[in-house]
Amino acid sequence: MEPQALYKTIYKIAKVVNSSLEPKVVLSQIVEQVATAMNAKGCFIRLLDRTGEILKPDAYYGLSERYAKKGPVEVAKSKLDQEALAGNAVYIADVRTDPRFQYPQQASEEGLVSIVVVPLTAQSDKVIGVLRVYAGETRQFSEEELEFLSCIANLCGIALENARMFHALKRASELANDYIYQVFED
């Protein structure tokens, strides 16, 4: 992948992040942009649930709904995600045979072979999920591509943090307005 194409994609994704405070909308556009730019079979964003034990599907592109809903990704059962959630980019040449991958049979049925996973961070260094890119053949990912994915994962974190703060401020404003009306009515 040429560096100029990576930069153009980063620019497009930065525009997406600035265009909406709805996480589903932003993340859906990001996974499509990443898969297309990297000529990958698919891209998936999974976010940790409140317990920090399950990675829940949030946005995906290029993958079937059957694969996306194959089952929960339990952090305790996924060595791959444990490594990524520790802050490391992880590459697996063949998910069909690597014991770190939780669903090898489903990956084989989906036609997935290689995968790279990067941690998705927010609030500086807090890991809140993972960004996965899948290839339908054995594929190496260059250092530039890994840096690109880390940059995109950070942009996802910024988008999620912006949305979280916006909704918290909106809720606080609604509560303050409710209190004011209640005080004046009493």
Tab-separated table of C-alpha atoms in Angstrom:
chain	number	residue	atom	x	y	z
A	1	MET	CA	0.000	0.000	0.000
A	2	GLU	CA	1.420	3.362	-1.014
A	3	PRO	CA	2.002	6.000	1.678
A	4	GLN	CA	0.015	8.593	-0.284
A	5	ALA	CA	-3.064	6.322	-0.217
A	6	LEU	CA	-2.655	5.868	3.551
A	7	TYR	CA	-2.501	9.623	4.118
A	8	LYS	CA	-5.569	10.219	1.949
A	9	THR	CA	-7.460	7.622	3.967
A	10	ILE	CA	-6.351	9.188	7.260
A	11	TYR	CA	-7.614	12.544	5.956
A	12	LYS	CA	-10.988	11.022	4.973
A	13	ILE	CA	-11.318	9.325	8.360
A	14	ALA	CA	-10.412	12.516	10.238
A	15	LYS	CA	-13.237	14.230	8.317
A	16	VAL	CA	-15.604	11.419	9.335
A	17	VAL	CA	-14.582	11.809	12.996
A	18	ASN	CA	-15.323	15.545	12.785
A	19	SER	CA	-18.658	15.065	11.030
A	20	SER	CA	-20.690	13.160	13.634
A	21	LEU	CA	-20.987	12.466	17.342
A	22	GLU	CA	-22.814	9.187	16.732
A	23	PRO	CA	-20.316	6.363	17.318
A	24	LYS	CA	-22.161	3.812	15.159
A	25	VAL	CA	-22.112	6.154	12.167
A	26	VAL	CA	-18.452	7.092	12.584
A	27	LEU	CA	-17.139	3.590	13.263
A	28	SER	CA	-19.131	2.094	10.371
A	29	GLN	CA	-17.539	4.547	7.950
A	30	ILE	CA	-14.089	3.941	9.431
A	31	VAL	CA	-14.172	0.148	8.983
A	32	GLU	CA	-15.260	0.581	5.375
A	33	GLN	CA	-12.492	3.111	4.673
A	34	VAL	CA	-9.835	0.904	6.294
A	35	ALA	CA	-10.862	-2.281	4.474
A	36	THR	CA	-11.020	-0.474	1.152
A	37	ALA	CA	-7.718	1.375	1.583
A	38	MET	CA	-5.866	-1.771	2.642
A	39	ASN	CA	-7.537	-3.930	-0.006
A	40	ALA	CA	-8.502	-6.264	2.838
A	41	LYS	CA	-11.302	-8.820	3.026
A	42	GLY	CA	-12.765	-7.123	6.073
A	43	CYS	CA	-12.358	-4.885	9.062
A	44	PHE	CA	-13.919	-5.208	12.500
A	45	ILE	CA	-14.062	-2.975	15.581
A	46	ARG	CA	-14.857	-4.643	18.884
A	47	LEU	CA	-15.240	-2.709	22.128
A	48	LEU	CA	-14.899	-3.993	25.671
A	49	ASP	CA	-18.120	-4.335	27.638
A	50	ARG	CA	-18.472	-2.751	31.084
A	51	THR	CA	-16.926	-5.786	32.784
A	52	GLY	CA	-13.850	-5.713	30.543
A	53	GLU	CA	-14.277	-9.452	29.909
A	54	ILE	CA	-16.120	-9.475	26.560
A	55	LEU	CA	-15.284	-7.754	23.282
A	56	LYS	CA	-18.616	-6.801	21.731
A	57	PRO	CA	-19.042	-6.222	17.997
A	58	ASP	CA	-19.494	-2.564	17.191
A	59	ALA	CA	-18.779	-2.080	13.497
A	60	TYR	CA	-17.662	-4.326	10.663
A	61	TYR	CA	-17.253	-4.253	6.923
A	62	GLY	CA	-16.637	-6.957	4.355
A	63	LEU	CA	-17.662	-9.792	6.658
A	64	SER	CA	-20.922	-11.722	6.732
A	65	GLU	CA	-23.486	-11.110	9.459
A	66	ARG	CA	-23.182	-14.797	10.338
A	67	TYR	CA	-19.469	-14.340	11.048
A	68	ALA	CA	-19.964	-11.053	12.874
A	69	LYS	CA	-22.474	-12.700	15.201
A	70	LYS	CA	-20.646	-16.015	15.634
A	71	GLY	CA	-20.427	-15.601	19.378
A	72	PRO	CA	-18.860	-13.506	22.099
A	73	VAL	CA	-15.154	-12.870	22.072
A	74	GLU	CA	-14.202	-13.663	25.627
A	75	VAL	CA	-10.932	-11.998	26.529
A	76	ALA	CA	-10.002	-14.891	28.844
A	77	LYS	CA	-10.288	-17.343	25.899
A	78	SER	CA	-8.602	-15.202	23.252
A	79	LYS	CA	-4.802	-14.984	23.547
A	80	LEU	CA	-4.850	-12.778	20.462
A	81	ASP	CA	-7.033	-10.164	22.121
A	82	GLN	CA	-5.203	-10.438	25.433
A	83	GLU	CA	-2.020	-9.415	23.608
A	84	ALA	CA	-3.787	-6.577	21.782
A	85	LEU	CA	-5.507	-5.309	24.931
A	86	ALA	CA	-2.071	-5.214	26.585
A	87	GLY	CA	-1.245	-2.528	24.021
A	88	ASN	CA	0.498	-4.586	21.315
A	89	ALA	CA	-0.213	-4.911	17.618
A	90	VAL	CA	-0.646	-8.611	16.864
A	91	TYR	CA	-0.228	-10.380	13.530
A	92	ILE	CA	-1.336	-13.934	12.770
A	93	ALA	CA	-0.357	-15.446	9.419
A	94	ASP	CA	-3.112	-18.109	9.460
A	95	VAL	CA	-6.046	-17.809	11.868
A	96	ARG	CA	-7.255	-21.270	10.831
A	97	THR	CA	-4.334	-22.943	12.599
A	98	ASP	CA	-3.125	-20.471	15.227
A	99	PRO	CA	-4.215	-21.444	18.784
A	100	ARG	CA	-4.437	-17.759	19.802
A	101	PHE	CA	-7.553	-17.306	17.606
A	102	GLN	CA	-10.848	-18.178	19.335
A	103	TYR	CA	-12.972	-19.114	16.284
A	104	PRO	CA	-10.728	-20.884	13.705
A	105	GLN	CA	-13.512	-22.954	12.093
A	106	GLN	CA	-15.750	-19.927	11.587
A	107	ALA	CA	-12.788	-18.005	10.146
A	108	SER	CA	-12.120	-20.845	7.702
A	109	GLU	CA	-15.781	-20.892	6.639
A	110	GLU	CA	-15.610	-17.110	6.147
A	111	GLY	CA	-12.487	-17.421	3.983
A	112	LEU	CA	-10.211	-15.570	6.404
A	113	VAL	CA	-6.504	-16.322	6.581
A	114	SER	CA	-4.279	-13.535	7.935
A	115	ILE	CA	-5.208	-10.976	10.549
A	116	VAL	CA	-3.684	-7.982	12.229
A	117	VAL	CA	-5.135	-6.566	15.446
A	118	VAL	CA	-4.277	-3.221	17.031
A	119	PRO	CA	-5.451	-1.842	20.370
A	120	LEU	CA	-8.071	0.889	20.281
A	121	THR	CA	-7.242	3.519	22.881
A	122	ALA	CA	-9.036	6.483	24.435
A	123	GLN	CA	-8.193	8.930	27.200
A	124	SER	CA	-4.468	8.741	26.484
A	125	ASP	CA	-3.522	5.106	27.000
A	126	LYS	CA	-6.713	3.388	28.149
A	127	VAL	CA	-7.399	0.416	25.855
A	128	ILE	CA	-11.137	0.170	25.164
A	129	GLY	CA	-11.255	-2.282	22.280
A	130	VAL	CA	-9.537	-3.617	19.196
A	131	LEU	CA	-9.398	-2.877	15.486
A	132	ARG	CA	-8.981	-5.996	13.328
A	133	VAL	CA	-8.130	-6.244	9.656
A	134	TYR	CA	-8.613	-9.580	7.861
A	135	ALA	CA	-7.062	-10.858	4.645
A	136	GLY	CA	-8.459	-13.695	2.568
A	137	GLU	CA	-4.956	-14.965	1.809
A	138	THR	CA	-1.650	-15.210	3.628
A	139	ARG	CA	-0.506	-11.640	3.801
A	140	GLN	CA	2.214	-9.714	5.542
A	141	PHE	CA	1.441	-6.220	6.820
A	142	SER	CA	4.149	-3.593	6.411
A	143	GLU	CA	5.394	-1.358	9.195
A	144	GLU	CA	3.653	1.580	7.479
A	145	GLU	CA	0.366	-0.322	7.460
A	146	LEU	CA	0.711	-1.126	11.172
A	147	GLU	CA	1.393	2.558	11.933
A	148	PHE	CA	-1.594	3.483	9.763
A	149	LEU	CA	-3.831	1.107	11.730
A	150	SER	CA	-2.560	2.448	15.057
A	151	CYS	CA	-3.325	5.983	13.868
A	152	ILE	CA	-6.847	4.929	12.830
A	153	ALA	CA	-7.387	3.137	16.154
A	154	ASN	CA	-6.438	6.355	17.958
A	155	LEU	CA	-8.867	8.326	15.785
A	156	CYS	CA	-11.588	5.822	16.725
A	157	GLY	CA	-10.762	6.432	20.388
A	158	ILE	CA	-11.017	10.189	19.887
A	159	ALA	CA	-14.384	9.785	18.139
A	160	LEU	CA	-15.722	7.601	20.948
A	161	GLU	CA	-14.421	9.946	23.644
A	162	ASN	CA	-15.926	12.987	21.870
A	163	ALA	CA	-19.295	11.211	21.646
A	164	ARG	CA	-19.143	10.132	25.285
A	165	MET	CA	-18.366	13.683	26.483
A	166	PHE	CA	-21.057	15.186	24.221
A	167	HIS	CA	-23.722	12.831	25.551
A	168	ALA	CA	-22.588	13.399	29.171
A	169	LEU	CA	-22.785	17.188	28.711
A	170	LYS	CA	-26.164	16.899	26.985
A	171	ARG	CA	-27.486	14.778	29.859
A	172	ALA	CA	-26.098	17.190	32.479
A	173	SER	CA	-27.717	20.101	30.646
A	174	GLU	CA	-31.069	18.285	30.533
A	175	LEU	CA	-30.858	17.531	34.265
A	176	ALA	CA	-29.967	21.168	35.029
A	177	ASN	CA	-32.906	22.410	32.933
A	178	ASP	CA	-35.264	19.949	34.645
A	179	TYR	CA	-34.054	21.196	38.039
A	180	ILE	CA	-34.546	24.859	37.080
A	181	TYR	CA	-38.098	24.263	35.856
A	182	GLN	CA	-38.884	22.239	38.951
A	183	VAL	CA	-37.534	24.977	41.267
A	184	PHE	CA	-39.547	27.687	39.519
A	185	GLU	CA	-42.710	25.598	39.509
A	186	ASP	CA	-42.500	24.860	43.247
